[in-house]
Coordinates of C-alpha atoms in Angstrom, one line a residue:
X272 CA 26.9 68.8 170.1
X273 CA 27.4 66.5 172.8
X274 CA 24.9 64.1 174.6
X275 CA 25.2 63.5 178.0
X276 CA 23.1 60.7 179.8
X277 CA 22.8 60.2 183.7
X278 CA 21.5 56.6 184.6
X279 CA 22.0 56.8 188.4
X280 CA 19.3 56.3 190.4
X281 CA 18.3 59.1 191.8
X282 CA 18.4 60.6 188.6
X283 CA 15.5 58.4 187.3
X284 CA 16.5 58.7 184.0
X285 CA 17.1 62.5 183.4
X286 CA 18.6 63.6 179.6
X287 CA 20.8 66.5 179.5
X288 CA 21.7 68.1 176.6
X289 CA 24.9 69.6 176.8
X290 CA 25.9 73.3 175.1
X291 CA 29.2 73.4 175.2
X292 CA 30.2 73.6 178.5
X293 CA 26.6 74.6 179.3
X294 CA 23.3 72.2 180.0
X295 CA 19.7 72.7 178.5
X296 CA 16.6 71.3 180.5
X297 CA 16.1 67.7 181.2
X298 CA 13.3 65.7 182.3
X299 CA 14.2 63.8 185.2
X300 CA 12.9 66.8 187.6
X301 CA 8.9 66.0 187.2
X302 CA 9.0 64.0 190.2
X303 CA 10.1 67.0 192.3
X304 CA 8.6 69.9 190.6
X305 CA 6.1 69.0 188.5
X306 CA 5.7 69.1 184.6
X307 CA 8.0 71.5 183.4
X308 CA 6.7 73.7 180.4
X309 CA 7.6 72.9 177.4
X310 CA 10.9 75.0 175.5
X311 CA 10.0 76.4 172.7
X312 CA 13.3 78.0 171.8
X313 CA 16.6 77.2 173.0
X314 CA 18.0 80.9 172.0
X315 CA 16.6 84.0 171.4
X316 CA 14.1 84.1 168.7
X317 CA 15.2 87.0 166.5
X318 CA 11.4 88.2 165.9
X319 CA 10.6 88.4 169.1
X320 CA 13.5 89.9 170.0
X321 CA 13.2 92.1 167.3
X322 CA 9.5 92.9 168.5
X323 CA 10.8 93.5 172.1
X324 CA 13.0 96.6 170.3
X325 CA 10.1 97.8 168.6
X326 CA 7.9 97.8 171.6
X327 CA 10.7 99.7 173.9
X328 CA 11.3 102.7 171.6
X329 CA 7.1 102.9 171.1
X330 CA 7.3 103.4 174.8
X331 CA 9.7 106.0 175.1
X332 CA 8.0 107.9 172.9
X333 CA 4.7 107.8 174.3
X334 CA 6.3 108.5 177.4
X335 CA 8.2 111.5 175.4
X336 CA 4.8 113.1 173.9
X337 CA 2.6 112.2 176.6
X338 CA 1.8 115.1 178.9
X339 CA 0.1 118.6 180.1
X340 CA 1.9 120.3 177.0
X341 CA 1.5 118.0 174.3
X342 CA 5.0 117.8 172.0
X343 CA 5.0 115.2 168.9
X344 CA 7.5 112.1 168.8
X345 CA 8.9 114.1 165.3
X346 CA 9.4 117.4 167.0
X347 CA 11.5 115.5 169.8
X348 CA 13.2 113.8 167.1
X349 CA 14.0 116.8 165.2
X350 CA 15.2 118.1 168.8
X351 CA 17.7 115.0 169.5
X352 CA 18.9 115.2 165.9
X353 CA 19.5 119.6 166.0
X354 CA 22.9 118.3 168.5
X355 CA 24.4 116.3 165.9
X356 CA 27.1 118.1 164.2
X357 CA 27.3 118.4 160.5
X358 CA 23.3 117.3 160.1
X359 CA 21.5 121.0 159.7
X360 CA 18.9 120.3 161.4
X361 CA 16.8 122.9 163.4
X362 CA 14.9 122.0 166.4
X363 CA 11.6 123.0 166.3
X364 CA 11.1 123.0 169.9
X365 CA 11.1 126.3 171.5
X366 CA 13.1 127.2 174.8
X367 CA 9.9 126.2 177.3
X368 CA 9.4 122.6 175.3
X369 CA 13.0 122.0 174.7
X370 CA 13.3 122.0 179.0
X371 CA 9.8 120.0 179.1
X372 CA 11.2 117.3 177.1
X373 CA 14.9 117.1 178.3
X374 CA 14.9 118.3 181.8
X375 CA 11.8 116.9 183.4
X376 CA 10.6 114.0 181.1
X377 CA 13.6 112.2 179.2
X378 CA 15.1 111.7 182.9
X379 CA 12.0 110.3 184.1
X380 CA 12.1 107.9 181.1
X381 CA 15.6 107.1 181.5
X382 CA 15.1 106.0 185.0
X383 CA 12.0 103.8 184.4
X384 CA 13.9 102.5 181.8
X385 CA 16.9 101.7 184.2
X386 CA 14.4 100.4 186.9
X387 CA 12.2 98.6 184.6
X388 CA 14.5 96.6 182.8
X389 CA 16.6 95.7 186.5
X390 CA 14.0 94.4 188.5
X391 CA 12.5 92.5 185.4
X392 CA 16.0 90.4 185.0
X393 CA 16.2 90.7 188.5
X394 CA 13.3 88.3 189.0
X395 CA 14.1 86.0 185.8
X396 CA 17.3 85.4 187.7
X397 CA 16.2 85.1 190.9
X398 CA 13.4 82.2 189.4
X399 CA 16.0 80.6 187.4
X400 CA 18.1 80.2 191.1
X401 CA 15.6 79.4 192.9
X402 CA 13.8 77.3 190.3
X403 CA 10.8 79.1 191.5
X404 CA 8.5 80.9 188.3
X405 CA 7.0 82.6 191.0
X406 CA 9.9 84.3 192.7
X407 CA 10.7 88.3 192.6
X408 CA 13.6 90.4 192.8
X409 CA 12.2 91.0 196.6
X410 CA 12.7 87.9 197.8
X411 CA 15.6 87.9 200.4
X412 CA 14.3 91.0 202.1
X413 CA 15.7 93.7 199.3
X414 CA 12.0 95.9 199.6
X415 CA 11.9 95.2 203.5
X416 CA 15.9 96.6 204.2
X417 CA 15.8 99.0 201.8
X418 CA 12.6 100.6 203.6
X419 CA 13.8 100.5 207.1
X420 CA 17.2 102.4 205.6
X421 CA 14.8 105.1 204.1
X422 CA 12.6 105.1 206.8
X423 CA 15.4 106.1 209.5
X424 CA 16.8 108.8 207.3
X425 CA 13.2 110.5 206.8
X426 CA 12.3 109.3 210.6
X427 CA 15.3 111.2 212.3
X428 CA 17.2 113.4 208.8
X429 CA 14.5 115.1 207.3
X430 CA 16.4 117.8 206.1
X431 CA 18.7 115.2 204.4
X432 CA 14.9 113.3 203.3
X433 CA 16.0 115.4 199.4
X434 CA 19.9 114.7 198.7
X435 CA 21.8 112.0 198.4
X436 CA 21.9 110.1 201.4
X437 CA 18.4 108.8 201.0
X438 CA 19.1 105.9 198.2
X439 CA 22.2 105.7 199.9
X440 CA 20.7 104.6 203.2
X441 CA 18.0 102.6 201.0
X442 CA 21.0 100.7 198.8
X443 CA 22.4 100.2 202.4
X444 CA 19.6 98.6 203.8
X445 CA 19.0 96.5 201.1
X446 CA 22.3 94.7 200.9
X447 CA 21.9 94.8 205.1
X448 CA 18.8 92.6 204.3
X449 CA 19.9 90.3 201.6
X450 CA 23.6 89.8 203.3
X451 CA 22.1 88.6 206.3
X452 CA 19.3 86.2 204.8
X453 CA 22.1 84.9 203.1
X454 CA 24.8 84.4 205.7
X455 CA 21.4 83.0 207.6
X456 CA 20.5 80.8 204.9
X457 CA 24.0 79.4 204.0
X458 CA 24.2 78.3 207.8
X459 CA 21.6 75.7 207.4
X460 CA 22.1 75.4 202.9
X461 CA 23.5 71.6 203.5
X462 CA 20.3 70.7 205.1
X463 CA 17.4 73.3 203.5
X464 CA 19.1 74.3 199.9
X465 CA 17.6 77.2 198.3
X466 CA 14.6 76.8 200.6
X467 CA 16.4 77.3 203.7
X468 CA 17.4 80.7 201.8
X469 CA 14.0 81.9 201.4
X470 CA 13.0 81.1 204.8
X471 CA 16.2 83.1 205.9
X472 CA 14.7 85.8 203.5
X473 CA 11.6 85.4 205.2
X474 CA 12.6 86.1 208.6
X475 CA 14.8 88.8 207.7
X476 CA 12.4 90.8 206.3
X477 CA 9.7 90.1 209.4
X478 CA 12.6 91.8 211.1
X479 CA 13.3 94.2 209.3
X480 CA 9.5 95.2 209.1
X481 CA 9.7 95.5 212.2
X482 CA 12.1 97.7 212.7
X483 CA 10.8 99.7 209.9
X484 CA 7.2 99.6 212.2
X485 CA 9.0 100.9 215.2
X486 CA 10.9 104.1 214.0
X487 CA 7.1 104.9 212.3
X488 CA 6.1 104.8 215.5
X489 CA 8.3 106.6 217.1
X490 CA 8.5 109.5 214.4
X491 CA 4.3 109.3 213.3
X492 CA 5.1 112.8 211.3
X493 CA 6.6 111.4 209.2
X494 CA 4.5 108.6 208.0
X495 CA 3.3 110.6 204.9
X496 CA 6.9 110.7 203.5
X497 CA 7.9 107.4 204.7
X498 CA 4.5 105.8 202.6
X499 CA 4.7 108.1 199.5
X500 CA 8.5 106.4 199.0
X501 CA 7.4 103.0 199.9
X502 CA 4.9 103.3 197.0
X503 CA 7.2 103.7 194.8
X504 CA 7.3 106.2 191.7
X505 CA 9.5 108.2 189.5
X506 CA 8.2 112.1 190.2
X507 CA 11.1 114.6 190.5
X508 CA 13.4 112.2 189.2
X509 CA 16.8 113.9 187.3
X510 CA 19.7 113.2 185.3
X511 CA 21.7 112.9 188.9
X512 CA 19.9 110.1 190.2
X513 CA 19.8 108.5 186.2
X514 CA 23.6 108.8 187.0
X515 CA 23.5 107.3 190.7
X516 CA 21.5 104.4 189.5
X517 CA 22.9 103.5 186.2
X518 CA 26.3 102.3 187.0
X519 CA 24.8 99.9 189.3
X520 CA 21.9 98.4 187.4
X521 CA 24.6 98.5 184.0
X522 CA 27.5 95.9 185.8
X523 CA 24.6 94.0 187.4
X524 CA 22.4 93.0 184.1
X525 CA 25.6 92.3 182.1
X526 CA 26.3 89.8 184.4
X527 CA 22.9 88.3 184.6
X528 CA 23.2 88.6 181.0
X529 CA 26.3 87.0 180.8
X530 CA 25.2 84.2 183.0
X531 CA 21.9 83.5 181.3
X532 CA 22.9 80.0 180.3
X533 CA 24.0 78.8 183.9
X534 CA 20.4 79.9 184.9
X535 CA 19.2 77.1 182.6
X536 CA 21.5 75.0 183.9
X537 CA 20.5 75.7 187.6
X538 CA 16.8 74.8 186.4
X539 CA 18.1 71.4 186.3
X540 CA 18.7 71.0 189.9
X541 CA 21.9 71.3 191.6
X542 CA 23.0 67.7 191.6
X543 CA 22.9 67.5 188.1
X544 CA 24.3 71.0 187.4
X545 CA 27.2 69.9 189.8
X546 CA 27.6 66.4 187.5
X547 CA 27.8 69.0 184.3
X548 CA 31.3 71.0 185.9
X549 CA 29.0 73.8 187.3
X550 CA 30.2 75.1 190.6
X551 CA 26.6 75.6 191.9
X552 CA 27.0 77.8 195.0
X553 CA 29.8 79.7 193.4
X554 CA 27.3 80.6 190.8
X555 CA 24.3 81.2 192.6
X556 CA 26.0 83.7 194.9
X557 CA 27.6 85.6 192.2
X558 CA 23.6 85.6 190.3
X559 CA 21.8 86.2 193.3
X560 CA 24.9 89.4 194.5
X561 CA 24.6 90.2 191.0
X562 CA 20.8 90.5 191.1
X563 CA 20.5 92.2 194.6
X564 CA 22.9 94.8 194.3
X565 CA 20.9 95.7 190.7
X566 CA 18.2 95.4 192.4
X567 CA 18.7 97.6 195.6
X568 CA 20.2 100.6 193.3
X569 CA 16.9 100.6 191.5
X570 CA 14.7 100.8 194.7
X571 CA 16.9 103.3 196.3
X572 CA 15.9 105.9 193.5
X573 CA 12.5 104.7 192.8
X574 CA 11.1 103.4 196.1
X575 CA 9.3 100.0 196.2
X576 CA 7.6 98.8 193.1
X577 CA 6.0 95.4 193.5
X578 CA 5.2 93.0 190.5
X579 CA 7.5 94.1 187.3
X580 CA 9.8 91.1 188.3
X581 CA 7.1 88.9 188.0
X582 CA 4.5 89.9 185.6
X583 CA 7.3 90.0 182.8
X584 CA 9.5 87.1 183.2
X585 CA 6.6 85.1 183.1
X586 CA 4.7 86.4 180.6
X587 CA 7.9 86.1 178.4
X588 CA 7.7 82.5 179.7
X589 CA 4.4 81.4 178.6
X590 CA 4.5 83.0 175.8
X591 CA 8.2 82.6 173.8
X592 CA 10.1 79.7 175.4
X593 CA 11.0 78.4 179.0
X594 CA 14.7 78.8 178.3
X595 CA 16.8 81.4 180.0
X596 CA 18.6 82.4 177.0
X597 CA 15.4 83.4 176.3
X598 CA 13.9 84.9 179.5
X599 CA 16.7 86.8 180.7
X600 CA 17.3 89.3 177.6
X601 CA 13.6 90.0 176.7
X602 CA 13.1 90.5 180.4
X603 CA 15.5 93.2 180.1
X604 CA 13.6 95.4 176.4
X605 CA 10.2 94.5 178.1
X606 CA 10.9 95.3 181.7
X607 CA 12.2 98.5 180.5
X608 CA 9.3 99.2 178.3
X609 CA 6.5 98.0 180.8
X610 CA 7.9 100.4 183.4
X611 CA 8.1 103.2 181.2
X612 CA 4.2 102.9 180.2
X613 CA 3.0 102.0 183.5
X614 CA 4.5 105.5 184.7
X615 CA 2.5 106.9 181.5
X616 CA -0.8 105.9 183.1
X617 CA 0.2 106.9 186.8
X618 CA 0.7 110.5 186.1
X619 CA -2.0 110.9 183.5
X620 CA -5.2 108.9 184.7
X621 CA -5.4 111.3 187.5
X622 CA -3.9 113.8 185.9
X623 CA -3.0 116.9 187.2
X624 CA -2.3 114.4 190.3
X625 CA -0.3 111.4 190.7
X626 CA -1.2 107.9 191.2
X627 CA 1.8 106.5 193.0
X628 CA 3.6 104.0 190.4
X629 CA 3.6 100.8 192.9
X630 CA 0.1 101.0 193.1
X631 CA -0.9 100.9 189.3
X632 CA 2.0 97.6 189.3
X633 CA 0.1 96.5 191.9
X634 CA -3.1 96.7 190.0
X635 CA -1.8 94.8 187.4
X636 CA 0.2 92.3 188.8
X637 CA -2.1 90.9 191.7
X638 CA -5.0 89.9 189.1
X639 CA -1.7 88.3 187.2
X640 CA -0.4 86.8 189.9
X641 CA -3.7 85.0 190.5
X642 CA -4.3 83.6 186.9
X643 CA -0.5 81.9 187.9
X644 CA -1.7 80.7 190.4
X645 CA -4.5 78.6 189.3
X646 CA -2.2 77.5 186.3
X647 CA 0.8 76.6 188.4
X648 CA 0.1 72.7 187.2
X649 CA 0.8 73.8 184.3
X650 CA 4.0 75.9 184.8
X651 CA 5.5 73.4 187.1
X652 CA 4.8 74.6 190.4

């Protein structure tokens, strides 16, 4: 593989090691960012990955068996297996379990699963762009647009608060948001760079909040609804809104996927990325669109859940390697997983009620959040 050295000043002396047309980390960034954590893999260790497989179907079958009415992960095996043709196999399920399992949980699954695994790869992309460990799939305002979109359909529709046109007007909302932080932040990108596009995200959201503030105001009966969907959770969810979401969150982590090498490159820094043939603001808008629109169809049918895009990216981080090749697909089994088993524990702890699924994120991720905090010398902050 080739070697390719930069000697220019500004450079102080940053390696690159080159991939193809691709670049791996280099060194020259300390000055600016701090230490960098160490790579332990350039790819995809096969075990881990392999354990990341293992860990996502031991979700879904918890999540599968878990309940009121008790059904073992063999029985719902036997179940799935009973449709193939030519097998024999009977279902041992009767007509009451059989709905249990595949009308009101294996859709719930299936959209944790979607929502998990989306904002998880959402926020691995978004702290690959950003060259931010720290940033979240909510960063240019998704969460804050997406709420006021919901917020005027339950404020003014409420009839229309249970069909379609509520993650519609959330989806809505959310590229509002993100569109304009970035049209805002592109204005000013010569002089701020990906900064100025997190303070654009930061002001669009203030607005946006507010907004979201007003019409609460003006409608107060119907701050209960408004509140139980900005917690976030995946009650009442169905195969409908599996098939609403999926197409979405499908094109948008294949191309986060797909990309997951330019993400290290964009680690670099964007002068050197540039040096390496990588059109950098051609690539961060097609990550960034890419990680937004994935990330708006998830909220629209799940509401705002805080945290997954952080706790998992960065756990993957600290614990497997610093590289993107890396990050990006075990963000994607793990997210998935994480989601699924978090839902586990909000509707059994208080079980027959409901904890709402942002807040037991919430409960994990803020003591998580913390501990990165007080290592962020080490991570590179």
């Amino acid at each position: 593989l080739p070697i390719c050295r930069s000697r220019s000043e500004e450079d102080r002396g940053a390696e690159v090691t080159v991939h193809g047309d691709h670049a791996a980390t280099a060194a020259g960034l300390a000055e600016l960012t701090g230490p960098p954590a160490p790579v332990r893999s350039r790819g995809l260790p096969p075990w881990w990955g392999l354990g990341a497989l293992v860990f996502l179907i031991a979700a879904i079958l918890v999540a599968l068996t878990i309940g009121p009415d008790s059904i073992s992960g063999w029985a719902i095996a036997q179940g799935a297996l009973s449709h193939v043709p030519l097998l024999g196999i009977h279902s041992p399920l009767n007509q009451l379990q059989s709905a249990i399992v595949w009308q009101i949980r294996a859709p719930r699954v299936v959209l944790g699963l979607l929502v998990g695994a989306m904002l998880a790869v959402a926020g691995s992309a978004y702290q690959g762009t950003f060259r931010n460990p720290l940033a979240d799939p909510y960063l240019l305002g998704v969460s804050e647009g997406a709420g006021a979109g919901a917020t005027v359909v339950i404020a003014f529709l409420p009839h229309a608060a249970g069909t379609e046109l509520l993650p519609l007007a959330a989806f809505l909302g959310a590229i509002t948001g993100v569109g304009l932080a970035y049209m805002l932040g592109s204005s000013v990108a010569r002089q701020g760079g990906t900064g100025a596009l997190i303070l654009a995200g930061v002001t669009v959201a203030a607005f946006m909040t507010a907004i979201q503030t007003f019409l609460q105001q003006r409608q107060s009966q119907t701050l209960q609804q408004v509140y139980a969907w900005i917690l976030g959770g995946l009650s009442g969810a169905t195969w409908h809104e599996v098939a609403i979401a999926a197409p979405w969150i499908g094109v948008s982590a294949a191309v986060l996927l797909a990309h997951r090498r330019i993400l290290d490159v964009l680690s670099v820094g964007d002068e050197e990325a540039s040096s390496l043939g990588v059109h950098v603001d051609r690539a961060r808008l097609l990550i960034v669109s890419a990680a937004t629109i994935g990330t708006a169809a998830a909220v629209a049918v799940s509401g705002l859940i805080g945290f997954v895009g952080i706790i998992v990216p960065h756990t993957i981080r600290l614990l497997v390697s610093s590289s993107y090749r890396a990050i990006v697909p075990l963000s994607l089994l793990v997210g998935a997983g994480f989601l699924v088993l978090t839902d586990v524990l909000a509707r059994t702890v208080l079980s027959p009620a409901e904890l709402p699924l942002g807040v037991v994120t919430a409960f994990f991720g803020a003591p998580f959040f913390a501990i990165v905090l007080r290592r962020s010398r080490w991570v590179g902050m």
